[in-house]
mmCIF file of C-alpha atoms in Angstrom:
data_model
loop_
_atom_site.group_PDB
_atom_site.id
_atom_site.type_symbol
_atom_site.label_atom_id
_atom_site.label_comp_id
_atom_site.label_asym_id
_atom_site.label_seq_id
_atom_site.Cartn_x
_atom_site.Cartn_y
_atom_site.Cartn_z
ATOM 1 C CA UNK A 1 111.552 76.767 100.531
ATOM 2 C CA UNK A 2 112.708 75.363 97.133
ATOM 3 C CA UNK A 3 115.809 77.075 95.273
ATOM 4 C CA UNK A 4 113.561 78.759 92.691
ATOM 5 C CA UNK A 5 111.353 80.312 94.973
ATOM 6 C CA UNK A 6 114.675 81.394 97.128
ATOM 7 C CA UNK A 7 115.871 83.150 94.003
ATOM 8 C CA UNK A 8 112.766 84.644 93.326
ATOM 9 C CA UNK A 9 112.728 86.197 96.724
ATOM 10 C CA UNK A 10 116.443 87.044 96.817
ATOM 11 C CA UNK A 11 115.896 89.471 93.730
ATOM 12 C CA UNK A 12 113.430 91.152 95.914
ATOM 13 C CA UNK A 13 116.249 91.928 98.469
ATOM 14 C CA UNK A 14 118.489 94.131 96.187
ATOM 15 C CA UNK A 15 118.048 97.143 98.558
ATOM 16 C CA UNK A 16 118.784 100.554 98.301
ATOM 17 C CA UNK A 17 122.099 102.286 97.841
ATOM 18 C CA UNK A 18 120.690 105.595 96.589
ATOM 19 C CA UNK A 19 119.024 107.416 99.379
ATOM 20 C CA UNK A 20 121.269 110.299 99.593
ATOM 21 C CA UNK A 21 120.191 113.349 101.587
ATOM 22 C CA UNK A 22 120.632 117.344 100.646
ATOM 23 C CA UNK A 23 123.914 118.619 102.215
ATOM 24 C CA UNK A 24 122.470 121.900 104.377
ATOM 25 C CA UNK A 25 124.908 124.726 104.030
ATOM 26 C CA UNK A 26 124.853 126.017 107.378
ATOM 27 C CA UNK A 27 125.474 122.385 109.191
ATOM 28 C CA UNK A 28 127.343 119.303 108.091
ATOM 29 C CA UNK A 29 124.638 117.132 109.585
ATOM 30 C CA UNK A 30 121.311 116.565 107.690
ATOM 31 C CA UNK A 31 118.332 114.315 108.008
ATOM 32 C CA UNK A 32 115.612 113.004 105.796
ATOM 33 C CA UNK A 33 112.602 111.119 105.993
ATOM 34 C CA UNK A 34 109.917 109.718 103.370
ATOM 35 C CA UNK A 35 106.906 107.574 102.642
ATOM 36 C CA UNK A 36 106.797 105.479 99.488
ATOM 37 C CA UNK A 37 103.899 103.535 98.073
ATOM 38 C CA UNK A 38 106.447 100.733 97.611
ATOM 39 C CA UNK A 39 110.003 100.147 98.184
ATOM 40 C CA UNK A 40 111.320 99.672 95.024
ATOM 41 C CA UNK A 41 115.053 99.359 94.178
ATOM 42 C CA UNK A 42 116.957 98.157 90.941
ATOM 43 C CA UNK A 43 113.152 97.729 89.939
ATOM 44 C CA UNK A 44 112.099 94.745 92.426
ATOM 45 C CA UNK A 45 109.618 95.518 95.155
ATOM 46 C CA UNK A 46 111.016 95.059 98.534
ATOM 47 C CA UNK A 47 107.969 95.341 100.438
ATOM 48 C CA UNK A 48 105.373 93.209 98.562
ATOM 49 C CA UNK A 49 104.301 96.445 96.608
ATOM 50 C CA UNK A 50 102.953 97.994 99.945
ATOM 51 C CA UNK A 51 103.906 101.347 101.592
ATOM 52 C CA UNK A 52 107.294 101.781 103.383
ATOM 53 C CA UNK A 53 108.327 104.333 105.978
ATOM 54 C CA UNK A 54 112.122 105.413 105.416
ATOM 55 C CA UNK A 55 114.632 107.827 106.578
ATOM 56 C CA UNK A 56 118.280 108.638 107.618
ATOM 57 C CA UNK A 57 121.092 110.785 108.964
ATOM 58 C CA UNK A 58 124.058 112.247 107.300
ATOM 59 C CA UNK A 59 127.260 113.963 107.867
ATOM 60 C CA UNK A 60 129.110 115.870 105.158
ATOM 61 C CA UNK A 61 132.584 117.401 106.101
ATOM 62 C CA UNK A 62 133.700 120.265 103.859
ATOM 63 C CA UNK A 63 136.688 118.609 102.559
ATOM 64 C CA UNK A 64 134.513 116.159 101.159
ATOM 65 C CA UNK A 65 134.272 112.801 103.553
ATOM 66 C CA UNK A 66 130.796 111.946 104.491
ATOM 67 C CA UNK A 67 128.944 109.307 106.538
ATOM 68 C CA UNK A 68 125.395 108.199 107.244
ATOM 69 C CA UNK A 69 122.607 105.966 107.918
ATOM 70 C CA UNK A 70 119.430 104.953 106.531
ATOM 71 C CA UNK A 71 116.500 102.554 107.525
ATOM 72 C CA UNK A 72 113.526 101.368 105.951
ATOM 73 C CA UNK A 73 110.899 98.633 106.621
ATOM 74 C CA UNK A 74 111.111 95.514 104.376
ATOM 75 C CA UNK A 75 109.364 92.153 103.937
ATOM 76 C CA UNK A 76 111.588 89.849 101.338
ATOM 77 C CA UNK A 77 113.456 87.879 104.695
ATOM 78 C CA UNK A 78 109.772 86.890 106.171
ATOM 79 C CA UNK A 79 108.746 86.318 102.333
ATOM 80 C CA UNK A 80 111.703 83.696 102.093
ATOM 81 C CA UNK A 81 110.354 81.773 105.283
ATOM 82 C CA UNK A 82 108.157 78.768 105.804
ATOM 83 C CA UNK A 83 108.773 76.945 108.941
ATOM 84 C CA UNK A 84 111.272 79.570 110.899
ATOM 85 C CA UNK A 85 111.369 83.189 111.505
ATOM 86 C CA UNK A 86 114.126 85.723 111.697
ATOM 87 C CA UNK A 87 112.147 88.091 113.431
ATOM 88 C CA UNK A 88 113.381 90.673 111.118
ATOM 89 C CA UNK A 89 111.383 93.586 109.295
ATOM 90 C CA UNK A 90 114.047 96.337 109.043
ATOM 91 C CA UNK A 91 117.051 97.260 106.618
ATOM 92 C CA UNK A 92 119.887 99.659 108.098
ATOM 93 C CA UNK A 93 122.232 101.059 105.634
ATOM 94 C CA UNK A 94 125.481 102.208 106.919
ATOM 95 C CA UNK A 95 127.799 103.535 104.627
ATOM 96 C CA UNK A 96 130.687 106.369 104.164
ATOM 97 C CA UNK A 97 133.026 107.735 101.595
ATOM 98 C CA UNK A 98 134.581 110.612 99.617
ATOM 99 C CA UNK A 99 133.544 113.251 97.263
ATOM 100 C CA UNK A 100 135.575 115.500 94.995
ATOM 101 C CA UNK A 101 135.394 117.196 91.976
ATOM 102 C CA UNK A 102 137.762 116.640 88.990
ATOM 103 C CA UNK A 103 137.158 119.234 86.734
ATOM 104 C CA UNK A 104 133.827 119.299 85.441
ATOM 105 C CA UNK A 105 133.316 115.905 86.723
ATOM 106 C CA UNK A 106 132.314 114.818 90.304
ATOM 107 C CA UNK A 107 133.789 111.606 92.023
ATOM 108 C CA UNK A 108 132.156 109.790 94.482
ATOM 109 C CA UNK A 109 133.966 106.411 96.204
ATOM 110 C CA UNK A 110 132.796 104.588 99.326
ATOM 111 C CA UNK A 111 131.410 101.451 101.107
ATOM 112 C CA UNK A 112 128.080 100.663 102.221
ATOM 113 C CA UNK A 113 127.085 97.777 104.744
ATOM 114 C CA UNK A 114 123.652 96.215 104.463
ATOM 115 C CA UNK A 115 122.794 95.395 107.823
ATOM 116 C CA UNK A 116 119.369 93.277 108.837
ATOM 117 C CA UNK A 117 118.570 93.077 112.655
ATOM 118 C CA UNK A 118 117.360 89.627 113.114
ATOM 119 C CA UNK A 119 118.002 85.654 114.249
ATOM 120 C CA UNK A 120 119.321 84.228 111.195
ATOM 121 C CA UNK A 121 120.206 80.566 112.764
ATOM 122 C CA UNK A 122 120.792 77.525 111.296
ATOM 123 C CA UNK A 123 117.166 76.512 111.160
ATOM 124 C CA UNK A 124 116.525 79.775 109.334
ATOM 125 C CA UNK A 125 119.321 78.962 106.747
ATOM 126 C CA UNK A 126 117.821 75.458 106.205
ATOM 127 C CA UNK A 127 114.539 76.832 105.564
ATOM 128 C CA UNK A 128 115.132 79.662 103.178
ATOM 129 C CA UNK A 129 118.291 78.354 101.640
ATOM 130 C CA UNK A 130 119.886 81.849 102.213
ATOM 131 C CA UNK A 131 122.961 82.440 104.485
ATOM 132 C CA UNK A 132 123.380 85.588 106.505
ATOM 133 C CA UNK A 133 121.947 88.646 104.528
ATOM 134 C CA UNK A 134 124.450 90.991 105.858
ATOM 135 C CA UNK A 135 126.319 92.225 102.811
ATOM 136 C CA UNK A 136 129.006 94.631 102.061
ATOM 137 C CA UNK A 137 129.159 96.717 98.688
ATOM 138 C CA UNK A 138 131.906 99.342 97.443
ATOM 139 C CA UNK A 139 130.850 101.976 94.818
ATOM 140 C CA UNK A 140 132.537 104.310 92.361
ATOM 141 C CA UNK A 141 130.408 107.206 91.088
ATOM 142 C CA UNK A 142 131.050 109.746 88.305
ATOM 143 C CA UNK A 143 128.692 112.810 87.739
ATOM 144 C CA UNK A 144 128.600 115.500 84.954
ATOM 145 C CA UNK A 145 125.845 118.176 84.709
ATOM 146 C CA UNK A 146 122.559 115.952 84.908
ATOM 147 C CA UNK A 147 123.804 112.850 83.956
ATOM 148 C CA UNK A 148 125.484 110.042 86.714
ATOM 149 C CA UNK A 149 126.995 106.611 86.663
ATOM 150 C CA UNK A 150 127.672 104.195 89.732
ATOM 151 C CA UNK A 151 129.055 101.352 89.600
ATOM 152 C CA UNK A 152 128.920 99.001 92.684
ATOM 153 C CA UNK A 153 130.642 95.747 93.522
ATOM 154 C CA UNK A 154 129.640 93.058 95.996
ATOM 155 C CA UNK A 155 132.701 91.999 98.561
ATOM 156 C CA UNK A 156 130.557 89.328 100.205
ATOM 157 C CA UNK A 157 127.883 87.120 99.271
ATOM 158 C CA UNK A 158 125.116 89.002 97.986
ATOM 159 C CA UNK A 159 122.097 89.186 100.416
ATOM 160 C CA UNK A 160 122.380 85.741 101.553
ATOM 161 C CA UNK A 161 123.058 84.010 97.844
ATOM 162 C CA UNK A 162 125.563 81.559 98.503
ATOM 163 C CA UNK A 163 128.934 82.330 96.253
ATOM 164 C CA UNK A 164 127.547 85.426 94.668
ATOM 165 C CA UNK A 165 130.358 87.796 96.107
ATOM 166 C CA UNK A 166 131.644 89.698 93.159
ATOM 167 C CA UNK A 167 128.036 90.411 91.608
ATOM 168 C CA UNK A 168 128.073 93.991 90.207
ATOM 169 C CA UNK A 169 125.236 96.838 89.596
ATOM 170 C CA UNK A 170 125.540 99.381 86.863
ATOM 171 C CA UNK A 171 123.557 102.538 87.179
ATOM 172 C CA UNK A 172 123.065 105.254 84.623
ATOM 173 C CA UNK A 173 120.717 107.952 86.000
ATOM 174 C CA UNK A 174 119.606 111.320 84.825
ATOM 175 C CA UNK A 175 117.885 114.176 86.682
ATOM 176 C CA UNK A 176 117.117 117.298 84.432
ATOM 177 C CA UNK A 177 114.973 120.495 86.021
ATOM 178 C CA UNK A 178 112.565 121.124 83.565
ATOM 179 C CA UNK A 179 111.338 124.048 85.155
ATOM 180 C CA UNK A 180 111.860 125.767 88.810
ATOM 181 C CA UNK A 181 111.164 122.771 91.270
ATOM 182 C CA UNK A 182 110.157 120.373 88.334
ATOM 183 C CA UNK A 183 112.957 117.600 87.738
ATOM 184 C CA UNK A 184 112.429 114.835 84.915
ATOM 185 C CA UNK A 185 114.363 111.464 86.247
ATOM 186 C CA UNK A 186 115.564 108.495 84.057
ATOM 187 C CA UNK A 187 117.564 105.636 84.901
ATOM 188 C CA UNK A 188 118.528 102.238 83.512
ATOM 189 C CA UNK A 189 120.201 99.468 85.464
ATOM 190 C CA UNK A 190 122.279 96.386 84.994
ATOM 191 C CA UNK A 191 122.170 93.736 87.969
ATOM 192 C CA UNK A 192 124.755 91.265 87.306
ATOM 193 C CA UNK A 193 124.679 88.338 89.909
ATOM 194 C CA UNK A 194 127.303 85.603 90.294
ATOM 195 C CA UNK A 195 125.728 82.415 90.975
ATOM 196 C CA UNK A 196 122.563 80.496 90.021
ATOM 197 C CA UNK A 197 120.254 83.857 89.880
ATOM 198 C CA UNK A 198 119.724 85.258 86.473
ATOM 199 C CA UNK A 199 121.156 88.751 86.049
ATOM 200 C CA UNK A 200 118.902 91.168 84.603
ATOM 201 C CA UNK A 201 118.046 95.095 83.657
ATOM 202 C CA UNK A 202 115.774 97.480 84.989
ATOM 203 C CA UNK A 203 114.703 100.928 84.174
ATOM 204 C CA UNK A 204 112.507 103.667 85.712
ATOM 205 C CA UNK A 205 111.022 107.325 84.281
ATOM 206 C CA UNK A 206 109.013 109.998 86.377
ATOM 207 C CA UNK A 207 109.325 113.392 87.829
ATOM 208 C CA UNK A 208 109.672 114.964 91.072
ATOM 209 C CA UNK A 209 108.414 118.388 92.254
ATOM 210 C CA UNK A 210 109.556 120.432 95.205
ATOM 211 C CA UNK A 211 106.423 122.222 96.988
ATOM 212 C CA UNK A 212 106.003 123.718 100.376
ATOM 213 C CA UNK A 213 109.476 122.101 101.609
ATOM 214 C CA UNK A 214 108.348 118.417 100.184
ATOM 215 C CA UNK A 215 109.523 116.308 97.347
ATOM 216 C CA UNK A 216 106.704 114.697 95.572
ATOM 217 C CA UNK A 217 107.748 112.012 93.363
ATOM 218 C CA UNK A 218 105.864 109.963 90.762
ATOM 219 C CA UNK A 219 107.639 107.219 88.828
ATOM 220 C CA UNK A 220 107.232 104.277 86.394
ATOM 221 C CA UNK A 221 109.340 101.353 87.095
ATOM 222 C CA UNK A 222 109.824 98.027 85.291
ATOM 223 C CA UNK A 223 112.073 95.049 84.776
ATOM 224 C CA UNK A 224 112.891 92.280 81.937
ATOM 225 C CA UNK A 225 112.671 89.870 84.889
ATOM 226 C CA UNK A 226 109.839 87.618 85.437
ATOM 227 C CA UNK A 227 107.576 87.786 88.826
ATOM 228 C CA UNK A 228 104.993 89.735 90.571
ATOM 229 C CA UNK A 229 107.420 91.645 92.361
ATOM 230 C CA UNK A 230 109.394 92.879 89.143
ATOM 231 C CA UNK A 231 106.524 93.678 87.022
ATOM 232 C CA UNK A 232 105.812 97.141 85.917
ATOM 233 C CA UNK A 233 103.923 99.503 88.290
ATOM 234 C CA UNK A 234 103.812 103.221 89.369
ATOM 235 C CA UNK A 235 105.342 104.484 92.645
ATOM 236 C CA UNK A 236 104.492 107.578 94.515
ATOM 237 C CA UNK A 237 106.806 109.287 96.967
ATOM 238 C CA UNK A 238 106.982 112.074 99.503
ATOM 239 C CA UNK A 239 110.053 113.138 101.325
ATOM 240 C CA UNK A 240 111.718 115.796 103.235
ATOM 241 C CA UNK A 241 115.254 116.874 104.392
ATOM 242 C CA UNK A 242 116.052 118.870 107.329
#
């Protein structure tokens, strides 16, 4: 695969940090499961605009420490392949951190490891132009009322892109409850990528509704990046936490 194609596929790999579960009052352990019409994160489809099954487990200590694991089917690694096969179709996010209040502001600091089971040997790397995709990001988040801001920093090369460590993502989001169980969601982000791939902006606007124990979502997603996987679209989701 040529480098321009590799770059376009790589942008589709930018994965999901924000699969946070609601912490139950009776137990420090929670689980979550979701079906989405398209696994879109940071504005880019990671499943060729096809559905994804997602889910995870979380532990939250009363003192503020938390840890969890989350998974989803993906297609971006296989999309990059032409003459090789990694055997990968899964993303696993393993994370841990600490949350605490600072007056009216909430602080969230943590580390996230993106892991992709598969065989990323020399033949695969020569074919795709990517290194091993496993990536480690650190993040700092601030929340106030219905607003949140999160800054993420890549300690390693970003999802297999050579010499891309130090890439950053800036995420400003709002979740405002209009009526009981109906929430308006808005987001704008800036992905700054170190290396040959262009940086870009993304945004999202939509609503979520709690209904019979489920959380239904409908969101408009778009970016200023070119390419089919970055074009405007509407994403529907159904999720539940336990």
